[in-house]
Short mmCIF file of C-alpha atoms in Angstrom, two decimals:
data_model
loop_
_atom_site.label_atom_id
_atom_site.label_comp_id
_atom_site.label_asym_id
_atom_site.label_seq_id
_atom_site.Cartn_x
_atom_site.Cartn_y
_atom_site.Cartn_z
CA UNK N 635 -0.07 0.03 -0.02
CA UNK N 636 1.33 3.41 -0.94
CA UNK N 637 1.90 5.92 1.69
CA UNK N 638 -0.60 8.76 2.06
CA UNK N 639 0.21 12.27 1.32
CA UNK N 640 -0.57 15.01 4.03
CA UNK N 641 -0.27 18.49 4.04
CA UNK N 642 -0.22 20.60 7.16
CA UNK N 643 -0.78 24.24 6.50
CA UNK N 644 -0.12 27.01 9.08
CA UNK N 645 -1.18 30.80 8.75
CA UNK N 646 2.10 32.66 9.74
CA UNK N 647 1.44 34.54 13.02
CA UNK N 648 -2.17 34.14 12.08
CA UNK N 649 -3.76 37.10 14.17
CA UNK N 650 -1.07 39.59 13.94
CA UNK N 651 -0.62 39.13 10.41
CA UNK N 652 -4.40 39.74 9.72
CA UNK N 653 -4.06 43.02 11.74
CA UNK N 654 -1.34 43.89 9.50
CA UNK N 655 -3.49 42.99 6.41
CA UNK N 656 -6.16 45.16 7.63
CA UNK N 657 -3.47 48.13 8.83
CA UNK N 658 -0.41 47.81 6.74
CA UNK N 659 1.32 50.28 8.60
CA UNK N 660 1.48 47.86 11.54
CA UNK N 661 4.00 45.88 9.66
CA UNK N 662 6.64 48.79 10.34
CA UNK N 663 6.31 48.71 14.39
CA UNK N 664 6.48 45.99 16.99
CA UNK N 665 3.15 45.06 17.43
CA UNK N 666 1.15 41.97 19.22
CA UNK N 667 -2.54 40.98 19.68
CA UNK N 668 -3.25 40.52 23.40
CA UNK N 669 -5.84 41.06 25.87
CA UNK N 670 -7.13 43.86 27.90
CA UNK N 671 -4.13 45.68 29.49
CA UNK N 672 -6.03 47.56 32.14
CA UNK N 673 -8.28 44.55 33.32
CA UNK N 674 -5.07 42.15 33.13
CA UNK N 675 -6.94 39.73 30.59
CA UNK N 676 -3.32 39.76 29.24
CA UNK N 677 -1.40 37.48 27.44
CA UNK N 678 0.31 37.72 24.03
CA UNK N 679 -1.79 35.77 21.58
CA UNK N 680 0.28 36.41 18.31
CA UNK N 681 3.18 38.68 17.45
CA UNK N 682 4.67 40.13 14.23
CA UNK N 683 8.14 39.82 12.99
CA UNK N 684 9.57 43.02 14.66
CA UNK N 685 7.98 41.86 18.05
CA UNK N 686 9.36 38.22 17.75
CA UNK N 687 12.97 40.03 16.92
CA UNK N 688 12.61 41.75 20.37
CA UNK N 689 12.03 38.40 21.99
CA UNK N 690 8.17 38.91 22.44
CA UNK N 691 6.83 35.27 22.96
CA UNK N 692 3.18 34.12 22.48
CA UNK N 693 1.61 33.05 25.80
CA UNK N 694 3.57 35.50 27.97
CA UNK N 695 2.04 38.20 29.91
CA UNK N 696 1.56 41.66 28.48
CA UNK N 697 3.67 43.12 31.41
CA UNK N 698 6.53 40.47 30.42
CA UNK N 699 6.44 41.66 26.88
CA UNK N 700 6.33 45.12 27.53
CA UNK N 701 9.70 44.80 29.60
CA UNK N 702 11.28 43.53 26.50
CA UNK N 703 9.97 45.71 24.17
CA UNK N 704 8.76 49.12 25.62
CA UNK N 705 7.68 50.41 22.24
CA UNK N 706 5.35 47.36 21.71
CA UNK N 707 2.01 48.18 20.38
CA UNK N 708 -0.79 45.86 21.76
CA UNK N 709 -3.74 45.38 19.33
CA UNK N 710 -7.03 43.99 20.95
CA UNK N 711 -8.19 40.79 19.14
CA UNK N 712 -10.94 40.89 16.54
CA UNK N 713 -12.24 37.19 16.46
CA UNK N 714 -14.89 37.98 14.15
CA UNK N 715 -12.32 38.98 11.48
CA UNK N 716 -9.92 35.88 12.37
CA UNK N 717 -12.90 33.77 11.82
CA UNK N 718 -13.75 35.35 8.44
CA UNK N 719 -10.40 35.48 6.89
CA UNK N 720 -9.30 31.80 8.18
CA UNK N 721 -12.64 30.56 6.57
CA UNK N 722 -11.58 32.11 3.47
CA UNK N 723 -8.20 30.44 3.64
CA UNK N 724 -9.85 27.19 4.21
CA UNK N 725 -12.29 27.25 1.33
CA UNK N 726 -9.09 27.22 -0.93
CA UNK N 727 -7.65 24.14 0.78
CA UNK N 728 -11.26 22.47 0.30
CA UNK N 729 -10.98 22.93 -3.60
CA UNK N 730 -7.99 20.53 -3.46
CA UNK N 731 -9.40 17.64 -1.16
CA UNK N 732 -12.61 16.47 0.62
CA UNK N 733 -10.77 15.78 3.81
CA UNK N 734 -9.64 19.18 5.40
CA UNK N 735 -9.43 18.87 9.20
CA UNK N 736 -9.03 22.23 11.14
CA UNK N 737 -6.61 22.38 14.11
CA UNK N 738 -7.56 25.84 15.67
CA UNK N 739 -8.29 28.83 13.51
CA UNK N 740 -5.15 28.97 11.92
CA UNK N 741 -3.69 25.34 10.79
CA UNK N 742 -5.39 22.64 9.13
CA UNK N 743 -4.41 19.28 7.68
CA UNK N 744 -5.22 18.16 4.23
CA UNK N 745 -5.35 14.67 2.86
CA UNK N 746 -4.12 15.00 -0.69
CA UNK N 747 -3.61 11.14 -1.42
CA UNK N 748 -6.40 10.64 -3.67
CA UNK N 749 -6.10 14.20 -5.09
CA UNK N 750 -2.99 13.45 -6.95
CA UNK N 751 -4.85 11.98 -9.82
CA UNK N 752 -6.67 15.42 -10.37
CA UNK N 753 -3.98 17.98 -9.46
CA UNK N 754 -0.68 15.99 -9.90
CA UNK N 755 2.72 16.20 -8.05
CA UNK N 756 2.08 17.13 -4.31
CA UNK N 757 4.93 19.71 -3.75
CA UNK N 758 3.95 21.43 -6.80
CA UNK N 759 0.15 21.67 -5.51
CA UNK N 760 1.14 22.64 -2.08
CA UNK N 761 3.16 25.72 -3.50
CA UNK N 762 0.12 26.53 -5.64
CA UNK N 763 -2.20 26.73 -2.67
CA UNK N 764 0.71 29.02 -0.89
CA UNK N 765 0.45 31.29 -3.81
CA UNK N 766 -3.22 31.59 -4.03
CA UNK N 767 -3.61 32.21 -0.25
CA UNK N 768 -1.02 35.05 -0.64
CA UNK N 769 -2.50 36.34 -3.68
CA UNK N 770 -6.14 36.12 -3.21
CA UNK N 771 -6.13 36.69 0.82
CA UNK N 772 -3.16 38.40 1.61
CA UNK N 773 -1.94 35.99 3.84
CA UNK N 774 1.27 33.87 4.09
CA UNK N 775 1.11 30.14 4.99
CA UNK N 776 4.05 27.51 5.74
CA UNK N 777 3.45 24.06 4.64
CA UNK N 778 4.77 20.66 5.94
CA UNK N 779 4.39 17.61 3.41
CA UNK N 780 4.57 14.07 4.86
CA UNK N 781 3.02 10.75 4.96
CA UNK N 782 1.47 11.18 8.44
CA UNK N 783 -0.17 13.98 10.21
CA UNK N 784 2.55 14.31 13.12
CA UNK N 785 5.29 14.78 10.76
CA UNK N 786 3.23 17.04 8.40
CA UNK N 787 2.84 19.38 11.33
CA UNK N 788 6.57 19.19 12.35
CA UNK N 789 7.37 20.19 8.84
CA UNK N 790 5.16 23.27 8.66
CA UNK N 791 6.85 24.69 11.77
CA UNK N 792 10.43 24.09 10.54
CA UNK N 793 10.54 27.16 7.87
CA UNK N 794 8.51 30.42 8.80
CA UNK N 795 7.37 32.55 7.23
CA UNK N 796 6.22 31.32 3.82
CA UNK N 797 8.21 28.06 4.22
CA UNK N 798 7.83 24.47 3.01
CA UNK N 799 9.34 21.11 4.41
CA UNK N 800 8.93 17.68 3.00
CA UNK N 801 9.53 15.00 5.38
CA UNK N 802 9.95 11.52 3.64
CA UNK N 803 10.60 8.02 4.76
CA UNK N 804 14.13 8.61 3.35
CA UNK N 805 15.10 11.92 5.29
CA UNK N 806 12.83 12.04 8.67
CA UNK N 807 15.59 10.66 10.76
CA UNK N 808 17.84 13.54 9.77
CA UNK N 809 15.30 16.18 9.59
CA UNK N 810 13.19 15.20 12.61
CA UNK N 811 15.16 13.12 15.24
CA UNK N 812 17.56 16.22 16.21
CA UNK N 813 14.53 18.24 17.20
CA UNK N 814 13.76 18.88 20.78
CA UNK N 815 11.08 16.48 22.06
CA UNK N 816 8.48 19.42 22.76
CA UNK N 817 8.36 20.00 19.09
CA UNK N 818 6.28 16.91 18.58
CA UNK N 819 2.50 17.34 18.76
CA UNK N 820 0.78 16.83 22.06
CA UNK N 821 4.20 16.94 23.78
CA UNK N 822 3.14 19.44 26.66
CA UNK N 823 5.16 20.91 29.68
CA UNK N 824 4.13 18.31 32.19
CA UNK N 825 4.96 15.56 29.32
CA UNK N 826 8.34 17.15 28.79
CA UNK N 827 9.24 17.36 32.33
CA UNK N 828 8.87 13.41 32.60
CA UNK N 829 10.66 12.82 29.34
CA UNK N 830 13.55 14.87 30.44
CA UNK N 831 13.76 13.00 33.76
CA UNK N 832 14.27 9.77 31.90
CA UNK N 833 17.14 11.50 29.55
CA UNK N 834 14.72 11.89 26.73
CA UNK N 835 15.68 15.29 25.03
CA UNK N 836 15.10 14.91 21.46
CA UNK N 837 12.35 13.04 19.08
CA UNK N 838 15.15 10.72 18.21
CA UNK N 839 15.71 9.84 22.10
CA UNK N 840 11.92 9.22 22.38
CA UNK N 841 11.50 7.23 19.16
CA UNK N 842 14.76 4.74 20.21
CA UNK N 843 13.44 4.58 23.69
CA UNK N 844 12.43 0.94 24.79
CA UNK N 845 9.11 0.41 23.63
CA UNK N 846 6.28 0.20 26.20
CA UNK N 847 8.37 1.63 29.04
CA UNK N 848 6.88 5.30 28.87
CA UNK N 849 3.62 3.55 29.63
CA UNK N 850 4.33 3.43 33.22
CA UNK N 851 4.75 7.33 33.33
CA UNK N 852 2.26 8.44 30.69
CA UNK N 853 -0.14 5.70 30.19
CA UNK N 854 -1.54 5.43 26.55
CA UNK N 855 -0.23 9.22 25.81
CA UNK N 856 3.41 7.84 26.12
CA UNK N 857 2.63 4.78 23.51
CA UNK N 858 1.17 7.48 21.37
CA UNK N 859 3.79 10.02 21.22
CA UNK N 860 6.58 7.29 20.94
CA UNK N 861 4.44 6.17 17.82
CA UNK N 862 4.59 9.66 16.54
CA UNK N 863 8.23 10.14 16.79
CA UNK N 864 8.46 6.94 14.76
CA UNK N 865 6.48 8.36 11.87
CA UNK N 866 3.60 5.67 12.92
CA UNK N 867 0.60 8.13 13.13
CA UNK N 868 -2.18 6.25 11.71
CA UNK N 869 -5.08 8.92 12.48
CA UNK N 870 -6.73 9.98 9.21
CA UNK N 871 -7.51 13.54 8.43
CA UNK N 872 -11.43 14.11 9.26
CA UNK N 873 -13.57 14.72 6.14
CA UNK N 874 -14.84 18.21 5.31
CA UNK N 875 -17.60 19.29 7.79
CA UNK N 876 -16.73 16.48 10.34
CA UNK N 877 -16.18 17.42 14.12
CA UNK N 878 -14.56 15.70 16.64
CA UNK N 879 -16.42 14.94 19.65
CA UNK N 880 -16.40 17.31 22.71
CA UNK N 881 -14.30 16.02 25.42
CA UNK N 882 -14.19 19.00 27.78
CA UNK N 883 -15.47 22.43 28.28
CA UNK N 884 -13.52 24.98 30.33
CA UNK N 885 -13.20 28.58 31.09
CA UNK N 886 -9.98 30.38 32.57
CA UNK N 887 -9.50 33.98 33.30
CA UNK N 888 -6.82 36.38 34.70
CA UNK N 889 -8.15 38.30 37.77
CA UNK N 890 -8.42 42.07 37.64
CA UNK N 891 -6.52 42.00 40.90
CA UNK N 892 -4.65 39.55 43.03
CA UNK N 893 -6.81 37.77 45.70
CA UNK N 894 -5.51 36.26 49.02
CA UNK N 895 -8.46 34.18 50.06
CA UNK N 896 -10.87 31.61 49.15
CA UNK N 897 -13.60 33.86 50.15
CA UNK N 898 -12.59 36.61 47.98
CA UNK N 899 -12.19 34.50 44.99
CA UNK N 900 -15.46 32.47 45.59
CA UNK N 901 -17.63 34.81 43.40
CA UNK N 902 -15.25 34.16 40.31
CA UNK N 903 -15.36 30.39 41.11
CA UNK N 904 -19.05 30.53 40.90
CA UNK N 905 -19.14 32.52 37.44
CA UNK N 906 -16.51 30.20 36.00
CA UNK N 907 -18.69 27.24 37.34
CA UNK N 908 -21.88 28.76 35.85
CA UNK N 909 -20.11 29.05 32.28
CA UNK N 910 -18.63 25.71 32.34
CA UNK N 911 -22.05 24.04 33.18
CA UNK N 912 -23.87 26.38 30.68
CA UNK N 913 -21.46 25.18 28.00
CA UNK N 914 -22.03 21.47 28.73
CA UNK N 915 -25.93 21.97 28.61
CA UNK N 916 -25.43 23.92 25.45
CA UNK N 917 -23.68 20.84 23.77
CA UNK N 918 -26.17 18.46 25.18
CA UNK N 919 -23.65 16.95 27.31
CA UNK N 920 -22.63 16.06 31.08
CA UNK N 921 -19.28 15.42 32.76
CA UNK N 922 -17.85 13.25 35.60
CA UNK N 923 -14.55 14.99 36.08
CA UNK N 924 -13.93 18.51 37.33
CA UNK N 925 -10.37 20.11 36.95
CA UNK N 926 -9.40 23.35 38.63
CA UNK N 927 -6.29 25.56 37.49
CA UNK N 928 -4.56 28.17 39.55
CA UNK N 929 -1.85 30.58 39.00
CA UNK N 930 -0.04 32.64 41.83
CA UNK N 931 1.23 35.76 41.33
CA UNK N 932 4.88 34.28 40.64
CA UNK N 933 3.24 33.00 37.37
CA UNK N 934 3.42 29.34 38.63
CA UNK N 935 0.50 27.19 37.37
CA UNK N 936 -1.02 24.39 39.54
CA UNK N 937 -3.76 21.79 38.50
CA UNK N 938 -5.98 19.20 40.05
CA UNK N 939 -8.89 16.82 38.98
CA UNK N 940 -11.61 15.14 40.77
CA UNK N 941 -13.84 12.17 39.80
CA UNK N 942 -17.49 12.76 40.56
CA UNK N 943 -19.84 9.88 41.55
CA UNK N 944 -22.02 10.53 38.54
CA UNK N 945 -22.02 13.04 35.34
CA UNK N 946 -23.62 16.34 35.99
CA UNK N 947 -24.43 19.70 34.07
CA UNK N 948 -25.32 21.69 37.13
CA UNK N 949 -22.84 24.64 38.36
CA UNK N 950 -23.97 23.87 42.27
CA UNK N 951 -22.46 20.12 41.76
CA UNK N 952 -19.30 21.61 39.98
CA UNK N 953 -18.64 24.30 42.49
CA UNK N 954 -18.66 21.49 45.36
CA UNK N 955 -15.79 19.78 43.66
CA UNK N 956 -14.14 23.17 42.82
CA UNK N 957 -14.00 24.00 46.42
CA UNK N 958 -12.54 20.77 47.59
CA UNK N 959 -9.85 20.83 45.12
CA UNK N 960 -8.84 24.42 45.71
CA UNK N 961 -8.53 23.67 49.44
CA UNK N 962 -6.34 20.87 48.52
CA UNK N 963 -4.24 22.97 46.42
CA UNK N 964 -3.97 26.23 47.58
CA UNK N 965 -3.55 27.39 51.41
CA UNK N 966 -3.83 31.04 50.87
CA UNK N 967 0.18 31.66 51.49
CA UNK N 968 0.46 32.85 47.81
CA UNK N 969 -2.01 35.79 46.30
CA UNK N 970 -3.74 34.21 43.01
CA UNK N 971 -3.48 35.92 39.61
CA UNK N 972 -5.66 33.58 37.56
CA UNK N 973 -8.14 30.64 37.97
CA UNK N 974 -9.70 28.22 35.65
CA UNK N 975 -12.28 25.36 35.70
CA UNK N 976 -13.28 22.45 33.39
CA UNK N 977 -15.76 19.79 33.34
CA UNK N 978 -14.18 16.78 31.34
CA UNK N 979 -15.39 13.03 30.75
CA UNK N 980 -18.10 14.25 28.81
CA UNK N 981 -21.08 12.14 27.51
CA UNK N 982 -24.41 12.68 26.09
CA UNK N 983 -26.74 13.97 28.81
CA UNK N 984 -29.07 11.35 30.24
CA UNK N 985 -32.72 12.12 30.62
CA UNK N 986 -32.76 10.60 33.87
CA UNK N 987 -30.31 10.59 36.95
CA UNK N 988 -29.60 7.70 39.34
CA UNK N 989 -29.78 9.12 42.83
CA UNK N 990 -27.73 7.58 45.75
CA UNK N 991 -29.28 7.08 49.25
CA UNK N 992 -27.15 9.94 50.72
CA UNK N 993 -28.19 12.55 47.75
CA UNK N 994 -30.46 15.40 48.51
CA UNK N 995 -32.78 15.11 45.32
CA UNK N 996 -34.48 18.17 46.31
CA UNK N 997 -31.61 20.36 46.31
CA UNK N 998 -30.13 18.82 43.09
CA UNK N 999 -33.58 19.55 41.62
CA UNK N 1000 -33.79 23.17 42.84
CA UNK N 1001 -30.03 23.76 41.66
CA UNK N 1002 -30.53 22.39 38.21
CA UNK N 1003 -34.05 24.64 37.87
CA UNK N 1004 -31.94 27.48 38.94
CA UNK N 1005 -29.19 27.10 36.29
CA UNK N 1006 -31.84 26.50 33.50
CA UNK N 1007 -33.90 29.56 34.74
CA UNK N 1008 -30.82 31.62 34.69
CA UNK N 1009 -29.75 30.63 31.13
CA UNK N 1010 -33.28 31.46 29.87
CA UNK N 1011 -33.19 34.97 31.36
CA UNK N 1012 -29.35 35.62 30.23
CA UNK N 1013 -30.44 34.47 26.76
CA UNK N 1014 -33.30 36.83 26.57
CA UNK N 1015 -32.27 39.77 28.54
CA UNK N 1016 -28.68 39.81 28.76
CA UNK N 1017 -25.97 38.10 30.98
CA UNK N 1018 -26.14 40.96 33.84
CA UNK N 1019 -29.90 40.44 34.14
CA UNK N 1020 -29.35 37.80 36.66
CA UNK N 1021 -26.45 37.13 39.09
CA UNK N 1022 -25.62 35.40 42.40
CA UNK N 1023 -25.80 37.95 45.24
CA UNK N 1024 -22.20 37.09 46.09
CA UNK N 1025 -20.88 38.16 42.78
CA UNK N 1026 -21.67 41.83 43.65
CA UNK N 1027 -19.53 41.99 46.70
CA UNK N 1028 -16.39 42.98 44.52
CA UNK N 1029 -18.04 44.44 41.21
CA UNK N 1030 -14.39 44.93 39.55
CA UNK N 1031 -13.42 41.30 40.25
CA UNK N 1032 -16.47 39.95 38.81
CA UNK N 1033 -17.26 42.64 35.76
CA UNK N 1034 -16.99 40.03 32.98
CA UNK N 1035 -19.37 37.78 31.14
CA UNK N 1036 -17.19 34.71 31.37
CA UNK N 1037 -18.85 32.48 28.84
CA UNK N 1038 -18.71 35.11 26.02
CA UNK N 1039 -15.51 37.19 26.73
CA UNK N 1040 -13.02 34.73 28.37
CA UNK N 1041 -10.76 32.23 27.06
CA UNK N 1042 -12.22 28.57 26.67
CA UNK N 1043 -9.49 25.96 27.28
CA UNK N 1044 -9.05 22.36 26.76
CA UNK N 1045 -8.14 19.98 29.55
CA UNK N 1046 -4.50 20.14 28.48
CA UNK N 1047 -4.14 24.15 29.56
CA UNK N 1048 -5.25 22.95 33.15
CA UNK N 1049 -2.21 21.02 33.89
CA UNK N 1050 1.14 22.49 35.28
CA UNK N 1051 3.62 22.38 38.31
CA UNK N 1052 2.68 22.98 41.72
CA UNK N 1053 2.77 26.20 43.57
CA UNK N 1054 5.34 26.87 46.22
#
């Protein structure tokens, strides 16, 4: 059987490039797209080449970025524009294959295997797509070409901007194996610490490590990333219009000021739990694992999770678990700067609920009716039309609509080191 031909295409510094396309003068100044500085909803989402030259990094706080580059211009994100322009780019991709799988707004895999009969040599077509996106939309993209999704993504990251890397069975050990292990798909901070502890520094180290040993430390994820390092990624590119099942819903936010006690931050957690529960209900799902993330003023993240007795989509039940988790993780010795909540292990919501002997059925039904009523009122009259009383104690701290305005995170973002 012949190998597949997979493209991975990445719009270079996507949000920043779209802002430069809209306002060409931004190409002449160090610029980054970031959050609200005054309210501290502030991390760098994307930066242009001049900001990159000043060592501004995606994901760092606006304060850190400004320290590196005092003249840095911060542009607030325009998500409607980003969705619109990246949609136009993907429309071009779909002209060459009926299997185009988005990976965020700015990236996508394309299965070109069967398209060779129509459009010819893969690298030639990949360059044609690059040219069309730049000419028709005004954006540059980088492309990786390989026989599997993991290596195709690596290829698109290797040469930027407007680069192309072809990774084959003949050259992958030379091109891929010397790269740092963290460059591989799904190898995040928590995983890389465990790999480094075993002396695994490069993708080649990972590929050549004894098979099955990593399962002890990382479970199935360890087996998966080792297969990726060896070029054994059998996962298909999803068909156009297909969507992966939702596995978690979550929200995270930076607090407008530091907090030093649970009672002070409790209203924020209530709003996060309401948003997460509402997202689950919108999707017709309920979850049985609650995740909490905290970030202290020294920017250290901590994350912890709890398995519930039964799945839920009720904010009251999520909040009960959150309170237990926060008290396990945080002893109020270090002020908090950010917080997050997620609901995982999602499944389709059931029409009935099996109660235990010790469960207060009336309280559960009252809490669920309260959530549903708040959803209905907010959908009709706006978010601020109904609030829990505790969220009015510190209006500056809770002056946000977490469901509409704040970052939605997958579970992977809730994992980090413990706070001191």
